[in-house]
Amino acid sequence: MALADQGGQGTGRPAPGPTRRQIYEAEVRRRSNLIAAGSTLTVLILLIVLIPMAPGWEGVKKSFFNAEVFARTFPGLLEAFLLDVAIFAWSAPLIFILGLLIALCRDVRKPALYPLRLFGILYTDIFRGIPVILVIYLVGFGVPGLGLPRPWNSPYIWGTVALVLTYAAYVAEVFRTGIESIHQSQRSAAASLGLSSSDTMRFVILPQAIRRVVPANMNLFIALQKDVALLSFIGPVEIFRQAGVYKSLLANFTPYVGAALIFLAITIPATRYADYLLAKQSKARS
Amino acid sequence: MKLVTATAILSFAASGASAQNQCAAGKTIDDGVLTVATGNPAYYPWVMDDAPESKQGFEAAVAYAVAERMGFADDQVTWVRSSFDQAIQPGAKDFDFNLQQYSITPERDEIVDFSAPYYSAAMAVLTRQVIVDLGAEANIDALRSLKWGADANTTAVPMLAEVIAPESDPLLYGDNADVVEAMKAGQIDAALFDLPTALYLSAVVLDDGVILGQFPAERSESPDQFGMLLEEGNPLKECIDAAIAEMTADGSLAAIEAEWLSETTGVPVIQ
């Protein structure tokens, strides 16, 4: 990889223009960009050339990257994805509220209210410790099995409950770290101003704590967006199940690739946004 | 590769243990042994007690009968387990043929090979006594208003849409056990299965299971026929097809069916 050296060094310029140091740094930047682009391109070309040379490539291509199957199933997948979006949309606020309540339980400091605190600890221990899919099975089939009448036994309701129970445990832990990150002196200051402990929490601690953990919560909600697909195990025909039906009928895994692309189209921008928020926050702190 | 196979055949023939007929010799993944795959677990009445080695159950019996026609003695048949996804994934297979009620469809046939059909399956409606008490009847109009479920991996899904066209979207599940669980939880009223599976579920798994009726195999435009699944281009296919053709012609396949799937007669037909 030949890189032409176009060094701009040694051309002393008057003060208003870029300094020699700036020119040098710009050159270094330009050069590392070129090298990065070059090596990325090389890796890509190697991948594109080498993978099809594998003996099983034709089979893999037919089973996973089948254009005909893709075109045939993609519209159906997109339609099924709307159900994922809907489930996410109604779960997320519930998770936020329940997570906050559990976090508050864990922060209770009055001795008489210790049972609340114990509940908070047990709750997060249990629901963070059980795989989501097991909670979905147990709640999604178990509770309706008690004999609830329709529509109260709907897998949509109980599947949502399972997701909310699990994710609230994670979100509660995130809120707790946020609450604990607010220095004790702020509570003391609030107390000296005559605020009750609940007012201190409401007007002093929480507004700062919630803002501080927004990026961490964003990550959890991205994970939630993907885990919504687990509801398919108890009946709802969302994108993962729809892809499974296509897979079974066509004996082809391409619909899964299509589903993955649809997920990526949502989660990559969301991840980037979370990264951006994190970067902004760390800049503000430093 | 060819050399290896050739030497293997030679050494095998020299050992004198060969019993395979002309057709099957040297075409199995392990020489002198026929590797057959079934589900994990394998269900009644296809395989009894999840033990295919016992030759008990319709598919176990068919597998041993086909093996015998191809010249494999009982002790030359070994069993492995596989899921549907493992069966259709690209790449080398770890079985010679795989039988677990795979319906033959033209789309599937593009990715894998199927033997000639060894069973024509009628589809049956499984429901519970409480639903029947509420007035469910074995006619299409009554069935349409029920809340339906099915195993997402089966041809019951397109069949449901084609033949019954339910008023509300069906709920789909990963396996039979989940469909039954949803039925117990009252989340679905009825589910569509192949008839022998439906009979098993109603008799053994569901306490108050009822078979409302069956759609005869010939009803849909493309009847549901079970075939043995083979790797695309497997040369063993012609040997298996020949064995199945023989068994169909001399009535031994029908005899096996009568032995294991006799209960399927007498289920009312849905008009």
XYZ file of C-alpha atoms in Angstrom, chain A residues 59-60 62-64 72 137 140-141 144-145 150 153 155 232-237 241 245 247-253, chain B residues 84-85 88-90 105 107-108 110-111 147 152-154 157-158 170-174 178 181-182 185-189:
58
model
C -25.309 -24.455 -0.043
C -25.037 -21.685 2.522
C -29.019 -21.067 -1.111
C -30.156 -21.568 2.489
C -29.314 -18.202 4.049
C -41.118 -13.450 -1.078
C -43.215 -19.509 29.902
C -47.489 -16.736 29.998
C -48.877 -20.259 30.399
C -53.807 -18.076 32.459
C -53.859 -21.773 33.385
C -60.980 -14.605 27.963
C -55.863 -14.965 29.714
C -50.749 -14.293 25.878
C -43.437 -15.752 20.182
C -42.878 -18.809 22.385
C -46.323 -18.407 23.944
C -48.281 -17.771 20.767
C -48.109 -14.272 19.289
C -47.031 -14.401 15.661
C -42.350 -16.662 14.705
C -43.127 -20.333 9.761
C -38.377 -21.231 7.415
C -40.409 -24.345 8.002
C -42.497 -24.056 4.847
C -39.606 -23.218 2.559
C -36.890 -25.196 4.413
C -34.781 -22.062 4.132
C -33.158 -19.828 6.733
C -36.089 -29.840 11.891
C -33.576 -27.016 11.664
C -32.459 -28.571 6.673
C -29.233 -26.728 7.494
C -26.677 -26.642 4.697
C -43.494 -29.850 -0.197
C -40.255 -25.697 -1.622
C -38.602 -27.995 0.884
C -35.414 -27.605 -3.395
C -33.166 -27.636 -0.341
C -59.618 -19.327 18.336
C -45.509 -23.217 13.646
C -43.142 -25.780 12.130
C -45.835 -27.847 10.455
C -50.223 -23.502 9.343
C -50.948 -23.048 5.599
C -54.154 -18.096 14.901
C -51.524 -18.309 17.645
C -48.478 -20.367 16.728
C -46.123 -22.349 18.947
C -42.752 -24.036 18.824
C -46.719 -25.699 23.922
C -50.326 -25.923 27.208
C -52.031 -22.977 25.489
C -54.705 -22.256 29.592
C -57.780 -21.503 27.465
C -55.812 -19.251 25.139
C -56.851 -21.282 22.109
C -59.976 -23.355 21.459
